[in-house]
PDB file of C-alpha atoms and ligand atoms in Angstrom:
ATOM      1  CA  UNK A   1       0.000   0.000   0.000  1.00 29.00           C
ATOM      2  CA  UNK A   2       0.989   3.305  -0.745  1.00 33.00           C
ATOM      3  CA  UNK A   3      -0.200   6.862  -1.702  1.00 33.00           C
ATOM      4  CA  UNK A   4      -0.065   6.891  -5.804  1.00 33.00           C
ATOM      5  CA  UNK A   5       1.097  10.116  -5.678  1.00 34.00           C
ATOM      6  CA  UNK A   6       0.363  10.128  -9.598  1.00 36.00           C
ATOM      7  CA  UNK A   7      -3.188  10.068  -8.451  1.00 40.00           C
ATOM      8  CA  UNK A   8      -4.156  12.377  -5.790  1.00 45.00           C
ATOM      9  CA  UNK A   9      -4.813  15.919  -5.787  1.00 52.00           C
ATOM     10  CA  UNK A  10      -2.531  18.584  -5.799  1.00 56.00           C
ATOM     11  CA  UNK A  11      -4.213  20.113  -2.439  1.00 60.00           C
ATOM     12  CA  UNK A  12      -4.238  16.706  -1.030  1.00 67.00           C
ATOM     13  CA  UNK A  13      -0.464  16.332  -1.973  1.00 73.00           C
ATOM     14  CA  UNK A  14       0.191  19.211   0.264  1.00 78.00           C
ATOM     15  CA  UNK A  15      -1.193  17.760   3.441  1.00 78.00           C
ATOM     16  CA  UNK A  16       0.246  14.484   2.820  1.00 72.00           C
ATOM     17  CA  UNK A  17       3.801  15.873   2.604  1.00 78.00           C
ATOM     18  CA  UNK A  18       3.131  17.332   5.473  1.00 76.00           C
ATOM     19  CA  UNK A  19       2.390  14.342   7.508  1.00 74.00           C
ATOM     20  CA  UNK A  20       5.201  12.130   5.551  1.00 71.00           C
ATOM     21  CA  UNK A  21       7.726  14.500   7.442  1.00 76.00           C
ATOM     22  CA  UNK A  22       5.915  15.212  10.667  1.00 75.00           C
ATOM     23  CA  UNK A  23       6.170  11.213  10.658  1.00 71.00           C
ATOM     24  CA  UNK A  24       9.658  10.492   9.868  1.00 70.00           C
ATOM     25  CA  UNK A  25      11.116  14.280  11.495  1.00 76.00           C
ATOM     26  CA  UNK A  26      12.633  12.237  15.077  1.00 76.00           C
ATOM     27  CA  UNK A  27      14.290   9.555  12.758  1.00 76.00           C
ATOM     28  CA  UNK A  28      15.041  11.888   9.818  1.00 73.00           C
ATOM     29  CA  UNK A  29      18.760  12.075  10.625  1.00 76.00           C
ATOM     30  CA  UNK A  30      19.112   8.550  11.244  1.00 78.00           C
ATOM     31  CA  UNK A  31      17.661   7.584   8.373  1.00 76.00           C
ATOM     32  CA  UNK A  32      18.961   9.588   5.495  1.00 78.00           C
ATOM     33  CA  UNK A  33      22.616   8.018   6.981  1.00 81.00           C
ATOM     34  CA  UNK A  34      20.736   4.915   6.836  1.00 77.00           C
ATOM     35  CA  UNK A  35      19.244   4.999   3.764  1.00 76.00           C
ATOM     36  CA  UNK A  36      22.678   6.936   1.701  1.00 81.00           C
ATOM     37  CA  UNK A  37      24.975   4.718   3.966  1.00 82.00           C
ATOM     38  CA  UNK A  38      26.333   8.400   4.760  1.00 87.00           C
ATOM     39  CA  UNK A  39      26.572   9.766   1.357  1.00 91.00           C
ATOM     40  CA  UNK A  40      23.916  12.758   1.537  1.00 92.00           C
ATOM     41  CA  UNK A  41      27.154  14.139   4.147  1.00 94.00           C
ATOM     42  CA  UNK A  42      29.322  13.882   0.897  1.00 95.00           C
ATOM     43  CA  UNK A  43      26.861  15.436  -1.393  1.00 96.00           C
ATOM     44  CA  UNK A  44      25.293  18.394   1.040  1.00 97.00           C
ATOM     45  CA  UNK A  45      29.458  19.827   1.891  1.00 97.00           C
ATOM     46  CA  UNK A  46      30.254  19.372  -2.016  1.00 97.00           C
ATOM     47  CA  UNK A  47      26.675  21.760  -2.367  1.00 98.00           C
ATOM     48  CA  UNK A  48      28.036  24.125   0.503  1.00 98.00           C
ATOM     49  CA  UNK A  49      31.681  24.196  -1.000  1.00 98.00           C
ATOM     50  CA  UNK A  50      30.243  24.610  -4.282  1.00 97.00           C
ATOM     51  CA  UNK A  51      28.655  28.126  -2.700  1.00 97.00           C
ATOM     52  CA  UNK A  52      31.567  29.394  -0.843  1.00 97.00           C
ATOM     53  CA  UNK A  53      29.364  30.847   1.328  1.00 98.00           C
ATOM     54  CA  UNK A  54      31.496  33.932   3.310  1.00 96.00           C
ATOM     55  CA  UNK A  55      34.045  33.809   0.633  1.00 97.00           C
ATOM     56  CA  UNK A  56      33.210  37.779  -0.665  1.00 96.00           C
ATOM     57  CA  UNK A  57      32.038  38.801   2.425  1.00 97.00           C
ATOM     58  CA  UNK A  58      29.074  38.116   4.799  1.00 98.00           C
ATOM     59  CA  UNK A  59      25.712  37.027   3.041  1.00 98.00           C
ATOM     60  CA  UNK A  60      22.224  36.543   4.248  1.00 98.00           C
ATOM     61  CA  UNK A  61      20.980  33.106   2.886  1.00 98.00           C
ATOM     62  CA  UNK A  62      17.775  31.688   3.112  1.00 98.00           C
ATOM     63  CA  UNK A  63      17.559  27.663   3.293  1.00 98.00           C
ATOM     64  CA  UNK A  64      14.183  26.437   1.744  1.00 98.00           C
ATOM     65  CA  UNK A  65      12.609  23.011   3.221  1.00 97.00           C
ATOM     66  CA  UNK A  66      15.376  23.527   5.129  1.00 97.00           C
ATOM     67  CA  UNK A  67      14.041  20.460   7.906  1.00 93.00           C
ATOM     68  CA  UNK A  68      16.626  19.805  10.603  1.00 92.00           C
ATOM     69  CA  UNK A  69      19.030  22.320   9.743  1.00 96.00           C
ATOM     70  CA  UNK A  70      21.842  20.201   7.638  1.00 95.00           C
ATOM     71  CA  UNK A  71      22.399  22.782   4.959  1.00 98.00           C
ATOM     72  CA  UNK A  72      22.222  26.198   7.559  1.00 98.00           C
ATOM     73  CA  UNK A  73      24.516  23.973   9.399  1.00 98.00           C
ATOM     74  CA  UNK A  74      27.313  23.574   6.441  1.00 98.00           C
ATOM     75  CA  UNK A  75      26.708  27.007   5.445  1.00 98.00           C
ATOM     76  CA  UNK A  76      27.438  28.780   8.743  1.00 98.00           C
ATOM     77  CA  UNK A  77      30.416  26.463   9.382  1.00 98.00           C
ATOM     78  CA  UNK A  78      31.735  26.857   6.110  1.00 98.00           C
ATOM     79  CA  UNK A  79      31.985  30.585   6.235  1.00 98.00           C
ATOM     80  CA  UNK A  80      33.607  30.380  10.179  1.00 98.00           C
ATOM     81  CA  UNK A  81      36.398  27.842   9.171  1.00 98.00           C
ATOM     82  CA  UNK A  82      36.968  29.180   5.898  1.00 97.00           C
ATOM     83  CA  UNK A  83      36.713  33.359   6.116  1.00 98.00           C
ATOM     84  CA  UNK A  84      36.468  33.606   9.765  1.00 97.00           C
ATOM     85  CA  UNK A  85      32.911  34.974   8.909  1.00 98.00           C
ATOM     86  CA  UNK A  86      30.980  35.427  11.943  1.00 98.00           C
ATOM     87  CA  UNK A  87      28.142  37.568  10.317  1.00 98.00           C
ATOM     88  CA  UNK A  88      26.737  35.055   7.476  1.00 98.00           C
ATOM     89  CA  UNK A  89      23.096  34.230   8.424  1.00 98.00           C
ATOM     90  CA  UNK A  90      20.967  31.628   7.736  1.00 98.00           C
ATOM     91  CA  UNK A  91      17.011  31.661   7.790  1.00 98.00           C
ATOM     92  CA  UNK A  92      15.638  28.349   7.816  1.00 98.00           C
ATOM     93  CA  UNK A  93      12.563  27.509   6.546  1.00 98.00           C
ATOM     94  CA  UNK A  94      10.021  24.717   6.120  1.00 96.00           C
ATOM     95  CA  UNK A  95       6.515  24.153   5.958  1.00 95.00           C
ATOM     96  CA  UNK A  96       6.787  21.028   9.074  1.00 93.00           C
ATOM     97  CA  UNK A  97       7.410  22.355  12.331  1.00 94.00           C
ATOM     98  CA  UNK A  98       8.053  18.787  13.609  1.00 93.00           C
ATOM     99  CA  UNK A  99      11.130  19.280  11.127  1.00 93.00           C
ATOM    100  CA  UNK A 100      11.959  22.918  12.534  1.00 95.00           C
ATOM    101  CA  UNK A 101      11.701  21.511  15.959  1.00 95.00           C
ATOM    102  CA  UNK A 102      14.473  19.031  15.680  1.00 93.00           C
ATOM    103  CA  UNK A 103      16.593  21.763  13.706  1.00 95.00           C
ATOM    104  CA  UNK A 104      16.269  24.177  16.465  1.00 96.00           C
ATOM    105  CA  UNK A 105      17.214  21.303  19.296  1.00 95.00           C
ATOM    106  CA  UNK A 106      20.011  20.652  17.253  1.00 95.00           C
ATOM    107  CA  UNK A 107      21.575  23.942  16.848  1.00 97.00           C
ATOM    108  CA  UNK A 108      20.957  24.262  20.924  1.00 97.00           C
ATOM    109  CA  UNK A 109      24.177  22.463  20.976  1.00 96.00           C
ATOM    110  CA  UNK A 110      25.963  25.005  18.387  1.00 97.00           C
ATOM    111  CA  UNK A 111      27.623  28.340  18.984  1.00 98.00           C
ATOM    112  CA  UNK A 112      24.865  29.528  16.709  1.00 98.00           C
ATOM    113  CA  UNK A 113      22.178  29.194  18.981  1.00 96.00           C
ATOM    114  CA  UNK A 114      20.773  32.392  20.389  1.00 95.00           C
ATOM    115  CA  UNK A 115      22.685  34.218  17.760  1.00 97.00           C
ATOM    116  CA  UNK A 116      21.184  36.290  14.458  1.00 97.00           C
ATOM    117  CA  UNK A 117      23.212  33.440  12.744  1.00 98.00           C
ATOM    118  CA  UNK A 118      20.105  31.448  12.374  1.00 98.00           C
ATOM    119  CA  UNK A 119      16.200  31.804  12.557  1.00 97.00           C
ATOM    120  CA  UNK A 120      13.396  28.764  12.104  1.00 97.00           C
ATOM    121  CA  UNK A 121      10.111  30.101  10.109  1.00 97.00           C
ATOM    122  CA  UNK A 122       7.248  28.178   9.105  1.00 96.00           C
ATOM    123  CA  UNK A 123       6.261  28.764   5.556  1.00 97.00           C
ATOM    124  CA  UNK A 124       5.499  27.439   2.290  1.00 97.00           C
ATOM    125  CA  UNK A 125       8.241  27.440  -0.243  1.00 98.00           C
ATOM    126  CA  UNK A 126       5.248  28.481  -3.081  1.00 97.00           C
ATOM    127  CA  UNK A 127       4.307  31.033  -0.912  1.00 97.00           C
ATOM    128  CA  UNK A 128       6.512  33.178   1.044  1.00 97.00           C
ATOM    129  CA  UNK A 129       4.515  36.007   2.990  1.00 91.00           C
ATOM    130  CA  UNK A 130       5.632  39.056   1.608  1.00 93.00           C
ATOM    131  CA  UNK A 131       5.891  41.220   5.026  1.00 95.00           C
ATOM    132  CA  UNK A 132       8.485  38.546   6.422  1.00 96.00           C
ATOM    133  CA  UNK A 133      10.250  37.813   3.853  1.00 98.00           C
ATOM    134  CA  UNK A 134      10.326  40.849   1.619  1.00 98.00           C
ATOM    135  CA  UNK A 135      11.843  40.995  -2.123  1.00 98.00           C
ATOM    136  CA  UNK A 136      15.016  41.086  -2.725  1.00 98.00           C
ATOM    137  CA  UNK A 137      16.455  40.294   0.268  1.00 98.00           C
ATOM    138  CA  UNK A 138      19.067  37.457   0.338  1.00 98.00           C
ATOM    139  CA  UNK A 139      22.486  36.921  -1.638  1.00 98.00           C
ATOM    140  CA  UNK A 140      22.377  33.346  -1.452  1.00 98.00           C
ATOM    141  CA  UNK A 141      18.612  30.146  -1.415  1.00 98.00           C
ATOM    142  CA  UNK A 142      19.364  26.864  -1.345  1.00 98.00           C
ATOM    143  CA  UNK A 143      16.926  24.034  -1.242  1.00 98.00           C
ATOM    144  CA  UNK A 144      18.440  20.646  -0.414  1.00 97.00           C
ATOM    145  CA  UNK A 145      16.205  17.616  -1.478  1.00 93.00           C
ATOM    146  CA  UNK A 146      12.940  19.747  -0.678  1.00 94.00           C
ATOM    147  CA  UNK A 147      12.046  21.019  -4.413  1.00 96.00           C
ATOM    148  CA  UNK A 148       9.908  17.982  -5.176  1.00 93.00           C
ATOM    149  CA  UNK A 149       8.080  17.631  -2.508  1.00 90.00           C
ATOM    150  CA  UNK A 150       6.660  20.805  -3.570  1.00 93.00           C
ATOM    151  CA  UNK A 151       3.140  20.737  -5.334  1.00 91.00           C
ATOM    152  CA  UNK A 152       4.463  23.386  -7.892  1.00 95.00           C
ATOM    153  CA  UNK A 153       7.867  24.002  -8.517  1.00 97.00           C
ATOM    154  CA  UNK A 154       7.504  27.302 -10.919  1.00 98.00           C
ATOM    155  CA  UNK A 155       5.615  28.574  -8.179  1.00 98.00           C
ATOM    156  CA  UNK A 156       8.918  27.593  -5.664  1.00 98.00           C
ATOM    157  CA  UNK A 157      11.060  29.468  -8.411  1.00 98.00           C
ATOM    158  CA  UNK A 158       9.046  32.032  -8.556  1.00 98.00           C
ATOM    159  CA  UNK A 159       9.685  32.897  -5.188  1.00 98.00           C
ATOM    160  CA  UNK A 160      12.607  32.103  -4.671  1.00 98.00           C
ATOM    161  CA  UNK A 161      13.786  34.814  -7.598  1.00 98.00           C
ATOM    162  CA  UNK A 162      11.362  37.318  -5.684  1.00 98.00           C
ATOM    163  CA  UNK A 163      13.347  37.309  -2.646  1.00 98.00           C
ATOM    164  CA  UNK A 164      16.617  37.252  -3.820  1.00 98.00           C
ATOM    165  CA  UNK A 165      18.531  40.226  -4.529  1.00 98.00           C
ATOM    166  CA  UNK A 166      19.915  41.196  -7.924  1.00 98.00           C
ATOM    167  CA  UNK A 167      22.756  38.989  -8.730  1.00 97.00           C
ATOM    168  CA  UNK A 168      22.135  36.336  -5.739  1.00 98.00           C
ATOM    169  CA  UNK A 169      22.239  32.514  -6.568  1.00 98.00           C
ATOM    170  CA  UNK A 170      19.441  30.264  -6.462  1.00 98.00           C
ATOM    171  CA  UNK A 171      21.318  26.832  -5.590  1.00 98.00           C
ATOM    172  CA  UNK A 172      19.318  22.767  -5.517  1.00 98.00           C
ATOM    173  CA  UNK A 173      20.640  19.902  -4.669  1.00 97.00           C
ATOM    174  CA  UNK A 174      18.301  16.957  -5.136  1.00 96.00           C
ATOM    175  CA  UNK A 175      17.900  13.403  -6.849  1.00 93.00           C
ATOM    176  CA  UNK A 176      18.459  13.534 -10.481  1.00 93.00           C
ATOM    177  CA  UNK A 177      18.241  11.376 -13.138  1.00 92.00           C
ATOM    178  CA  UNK A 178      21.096   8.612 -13.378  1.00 93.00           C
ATOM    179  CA  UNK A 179      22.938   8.448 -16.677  1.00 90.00           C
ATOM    180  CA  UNK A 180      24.489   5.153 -16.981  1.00 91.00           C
ATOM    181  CA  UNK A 181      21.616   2.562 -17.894  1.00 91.00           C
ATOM    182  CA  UNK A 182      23.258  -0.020 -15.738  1.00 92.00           C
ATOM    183  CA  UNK A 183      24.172   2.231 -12.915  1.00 90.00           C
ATOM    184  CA  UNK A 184      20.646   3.245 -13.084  1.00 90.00           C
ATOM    185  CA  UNK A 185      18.779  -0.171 -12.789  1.00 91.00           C
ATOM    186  CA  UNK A 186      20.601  -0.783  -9.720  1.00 90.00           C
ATOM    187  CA  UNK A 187      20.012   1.983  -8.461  1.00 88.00           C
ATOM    188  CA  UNK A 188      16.491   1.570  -9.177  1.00 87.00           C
ATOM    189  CA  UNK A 189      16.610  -1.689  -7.644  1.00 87.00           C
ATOM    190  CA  UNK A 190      17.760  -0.402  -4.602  1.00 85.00           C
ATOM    191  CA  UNK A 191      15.510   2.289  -4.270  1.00 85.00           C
ATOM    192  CA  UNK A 192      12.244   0.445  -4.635  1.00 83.00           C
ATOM    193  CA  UNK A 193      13.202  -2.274  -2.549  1.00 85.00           C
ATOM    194  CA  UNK A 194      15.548  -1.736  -0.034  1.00 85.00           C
ATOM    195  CA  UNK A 195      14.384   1.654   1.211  1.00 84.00           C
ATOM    196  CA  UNK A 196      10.475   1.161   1.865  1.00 85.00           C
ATOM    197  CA  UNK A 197      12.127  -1.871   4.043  1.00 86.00           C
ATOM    198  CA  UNK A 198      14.807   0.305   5.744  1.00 83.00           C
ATOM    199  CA  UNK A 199      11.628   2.642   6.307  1.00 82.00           C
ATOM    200  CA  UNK A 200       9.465  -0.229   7.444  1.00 86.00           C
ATOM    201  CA  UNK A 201      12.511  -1.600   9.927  1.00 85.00           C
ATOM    202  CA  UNK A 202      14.176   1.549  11.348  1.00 80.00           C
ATOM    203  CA  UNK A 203      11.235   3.817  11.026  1.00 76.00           C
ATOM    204  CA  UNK A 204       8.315   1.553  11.696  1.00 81.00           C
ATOM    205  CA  UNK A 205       6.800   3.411   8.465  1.00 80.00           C
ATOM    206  CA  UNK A 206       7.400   1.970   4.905  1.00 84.00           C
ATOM    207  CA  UNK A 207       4.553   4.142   3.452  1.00 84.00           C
ATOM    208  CA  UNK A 208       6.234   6.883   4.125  1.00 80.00           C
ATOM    209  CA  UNK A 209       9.601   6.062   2.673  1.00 81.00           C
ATOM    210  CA  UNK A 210       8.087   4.377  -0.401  1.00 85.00           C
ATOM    211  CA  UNK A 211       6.677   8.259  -1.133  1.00 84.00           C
ATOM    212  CA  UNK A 212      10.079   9.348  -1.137  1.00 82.00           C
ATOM    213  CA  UNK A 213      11.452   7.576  -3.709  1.00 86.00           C
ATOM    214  CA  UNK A 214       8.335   7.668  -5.917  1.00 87.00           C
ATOM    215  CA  UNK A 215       8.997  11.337  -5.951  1.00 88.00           C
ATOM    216  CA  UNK A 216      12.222  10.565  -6.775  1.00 88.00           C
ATOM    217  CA  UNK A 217      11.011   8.889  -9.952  1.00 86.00           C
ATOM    218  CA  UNK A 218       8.988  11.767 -10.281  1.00 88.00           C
ATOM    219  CA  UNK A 219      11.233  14.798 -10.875  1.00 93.00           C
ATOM    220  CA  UNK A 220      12.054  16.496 -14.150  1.00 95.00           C
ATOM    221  CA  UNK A 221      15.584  15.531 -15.779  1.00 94.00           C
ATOM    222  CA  UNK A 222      18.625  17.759 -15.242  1.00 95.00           C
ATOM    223  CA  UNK A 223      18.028  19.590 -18.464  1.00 94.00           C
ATOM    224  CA  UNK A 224      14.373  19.907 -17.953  1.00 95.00           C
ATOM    225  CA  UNK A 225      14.492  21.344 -14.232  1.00 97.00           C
ATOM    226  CA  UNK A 226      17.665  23.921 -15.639  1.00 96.00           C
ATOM    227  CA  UNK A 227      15.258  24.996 -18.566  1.00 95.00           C
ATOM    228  CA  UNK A 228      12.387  25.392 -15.281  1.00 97.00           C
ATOM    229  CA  UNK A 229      14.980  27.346 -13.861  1.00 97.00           C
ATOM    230  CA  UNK A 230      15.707  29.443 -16.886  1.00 96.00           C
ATOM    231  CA  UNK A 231      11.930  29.872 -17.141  1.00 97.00           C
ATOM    232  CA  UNK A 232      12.035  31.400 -13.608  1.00 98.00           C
ATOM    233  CA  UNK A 233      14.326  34.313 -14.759  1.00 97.00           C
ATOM    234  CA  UNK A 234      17.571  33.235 -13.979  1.00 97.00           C
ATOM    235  CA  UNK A 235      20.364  33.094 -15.844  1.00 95.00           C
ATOM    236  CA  UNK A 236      21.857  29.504 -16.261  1.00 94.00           C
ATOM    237  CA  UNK A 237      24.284  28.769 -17.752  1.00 84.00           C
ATOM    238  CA  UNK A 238      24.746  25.812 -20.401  1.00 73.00           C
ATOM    239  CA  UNK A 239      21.346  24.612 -20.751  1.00 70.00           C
ATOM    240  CA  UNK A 240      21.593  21.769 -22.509  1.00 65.00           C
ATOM    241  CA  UNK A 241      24.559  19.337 -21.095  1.00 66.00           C
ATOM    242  CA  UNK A 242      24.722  21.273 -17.952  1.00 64.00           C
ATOM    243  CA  UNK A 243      28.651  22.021 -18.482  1.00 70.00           C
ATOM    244  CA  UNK A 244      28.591  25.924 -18.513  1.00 74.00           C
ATOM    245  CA  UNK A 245      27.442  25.346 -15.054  1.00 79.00           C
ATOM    246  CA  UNK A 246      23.436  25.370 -15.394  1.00 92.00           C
ATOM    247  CA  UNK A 247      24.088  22.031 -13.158  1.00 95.00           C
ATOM    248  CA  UNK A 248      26.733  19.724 -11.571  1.00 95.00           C
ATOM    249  CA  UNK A 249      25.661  15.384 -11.268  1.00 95.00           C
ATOM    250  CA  UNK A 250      26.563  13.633  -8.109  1.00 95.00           C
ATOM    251  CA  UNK A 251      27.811   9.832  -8.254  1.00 93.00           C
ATOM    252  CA  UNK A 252      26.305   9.715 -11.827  1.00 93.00           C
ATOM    253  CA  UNK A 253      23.362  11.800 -11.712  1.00 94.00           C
ATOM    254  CA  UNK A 254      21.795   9.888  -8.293  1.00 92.00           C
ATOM    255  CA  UNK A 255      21.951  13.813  -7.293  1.00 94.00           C
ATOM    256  CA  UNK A 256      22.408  16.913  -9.171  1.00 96.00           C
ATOM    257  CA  UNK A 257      23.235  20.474  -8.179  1.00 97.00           C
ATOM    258  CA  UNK A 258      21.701  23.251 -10.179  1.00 97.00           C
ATOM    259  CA  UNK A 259      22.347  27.158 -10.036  1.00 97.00           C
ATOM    260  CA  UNK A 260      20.799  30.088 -11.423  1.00 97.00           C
ATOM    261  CA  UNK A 261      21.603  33.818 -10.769  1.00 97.00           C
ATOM    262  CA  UNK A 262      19.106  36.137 -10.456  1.00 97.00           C
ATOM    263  CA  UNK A 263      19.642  38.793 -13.061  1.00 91.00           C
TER     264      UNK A 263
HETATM  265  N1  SAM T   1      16.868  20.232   3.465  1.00 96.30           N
HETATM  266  C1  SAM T   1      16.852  19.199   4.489  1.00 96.30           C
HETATM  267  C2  SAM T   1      17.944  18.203   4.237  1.00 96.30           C
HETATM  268  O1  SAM T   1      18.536  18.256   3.166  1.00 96.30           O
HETATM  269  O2  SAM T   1      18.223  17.369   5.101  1.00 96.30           O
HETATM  270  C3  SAM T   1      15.481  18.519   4.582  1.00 96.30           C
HETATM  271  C4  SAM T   1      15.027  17.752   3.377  1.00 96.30           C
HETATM  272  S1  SAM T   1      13.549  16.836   3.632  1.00 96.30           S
HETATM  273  C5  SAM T   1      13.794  15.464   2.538  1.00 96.30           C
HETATM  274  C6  SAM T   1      12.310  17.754   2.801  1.00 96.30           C
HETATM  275  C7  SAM T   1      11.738  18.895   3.592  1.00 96.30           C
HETATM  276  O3  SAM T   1      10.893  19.658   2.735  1.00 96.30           O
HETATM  277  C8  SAM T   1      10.867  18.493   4.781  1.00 96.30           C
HETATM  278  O4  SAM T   1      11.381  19.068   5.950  1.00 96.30           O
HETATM  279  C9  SAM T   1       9.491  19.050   4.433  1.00 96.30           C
HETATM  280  O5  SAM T   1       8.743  19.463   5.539  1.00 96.30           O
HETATM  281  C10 SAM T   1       9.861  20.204   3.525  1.00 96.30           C
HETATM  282  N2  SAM T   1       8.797  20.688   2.638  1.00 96.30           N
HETATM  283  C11 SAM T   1       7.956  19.961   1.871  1.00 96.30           C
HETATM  284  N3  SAM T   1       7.134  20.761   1.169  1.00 96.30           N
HETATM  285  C12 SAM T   1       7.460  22.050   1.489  1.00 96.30           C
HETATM  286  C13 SAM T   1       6.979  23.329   1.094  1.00 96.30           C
HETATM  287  N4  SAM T   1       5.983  23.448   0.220  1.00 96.30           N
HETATM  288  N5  SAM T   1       7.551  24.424   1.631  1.00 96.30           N
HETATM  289  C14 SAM T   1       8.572  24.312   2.520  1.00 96.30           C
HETATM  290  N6  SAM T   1       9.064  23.133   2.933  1.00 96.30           N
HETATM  291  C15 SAM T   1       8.524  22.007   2.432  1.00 96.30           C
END
């Protein structure tokens, strides 16, 4: 049994993303190590590195679907270690405050706590309210494996080009399509099988795990979401094999980074 996502409503979508992640947010840590063996750790610091957050200076970022905190988390470190930047902020977002809740215990433990280094907001990705998060406000919005959970990612892009400044970066990571055949029907064999179980036994909730990879299977192809992107307003560069930087594949395309600048 599971929710044939290909079926239900848009609205209804909403409501059942909603409790997907209010019903996996205390083992959500635990099992995205369990489920990547570790590897979403690898792929979220190449994302981060890939932004240099700090590098020219402080920025304010905003981190979409931003759940526990993993990406806020890089990005504040990143600019510390690297540029000694003590100024970069992050606003984390998500539309789950079960998911904001464990981000905010989390960062309890970090120097950032109690600090304008980081906020938690509840909001809607396709709908930012305009009074608290105004245009043209950040430098930097990333949105790490969030984008297709959305019911309407134009309207995500949409946004997310509202409220960033002139010349700030719009930055994804998320599952992609693979590219070698082979590679791929492994990978698809692993995905269907062993990660509703790993849901089932570590999570007590297979349904829930057996959504995420359908929307896995779901998402546009790397030149697809870059022309999306492009569609958006934002400048991208090398639309069509991704190699003037319109997007960057991960272990073979499993995940994908894509950029656009706001112009
Ligand atoms: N970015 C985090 C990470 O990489 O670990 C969390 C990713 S988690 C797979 C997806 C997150 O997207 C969940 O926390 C969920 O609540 C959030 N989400 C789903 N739909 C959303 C929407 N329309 N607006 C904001 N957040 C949303």
């Amino acid at each position: 049994t599971h929710f044939g996502f290909q079926t239900v409503p848009e609205d209804t979508k909403e409501s059942l993303v909603k409790n997907v992640f209010s019903s996996v947010a205390s083992s959500y840590d635990v099992m995205n190590d369990a489920m990547s063996l570790g590897v979403h750790r690898l792929w979220k610091d190449e994302f981060v590195g890939s932004l240099k957050p700090g590098a020219k200076g402080p920025m304010r970022c905003i981190d979409l679907a931003g759940g526990t905190g993993d990406i806020a988390l890089r990005i504040l470190d990143y600019a510390r270690e690297k540029h000694y930047d003590r100024e970069t902020s992050v606003d984390v977002v998500d539309i789950n405050p079960e998911m904001l809740k464990e981000g905010f215990k989390r960062f309890k433990q970090t120097m950032y706590h109690n600090t304008p280094q980081v906020r938690f907001i509840e909001s809607n990705a396709q709908d930012l309210h305009k009074e608290q998060f105004p245009d043209n406000t950040y430098d930097l919005y990333t949105i790490a494996f969030g984008i297709r959970n959305c019911t309407s990612i134009p309207d995500v892009l949409k946004e997310a080009y509202r409220v960033l400044k002139p010349g700030g970066t719009f930055a994804c990571l998320e599952f992609s399509k693979v590219e070698n055949p082979l590679f791929g029907a492994i990978y698809d064999q692993y995905s269907f099988s062993v990660i509703p179980m790993l849901g089932s036994i570590l999570a007590g909730d297979r349904d829930s795990y057996q959504y995420l990879v359908e929307s896995i299977r779901k998402f546009p192809s790397q030149p697809d979401f870059a022309q999306m992107i492009a569609d958006a307003g934002f400048a991208v560069g090398g639309m069509h094999d991704g190699k003037g930087g319109a997007w960057t594949n991960l272990w073979n395309g499993i995940a994908c980074i894509h950029k656009g600048v706001k112009l």
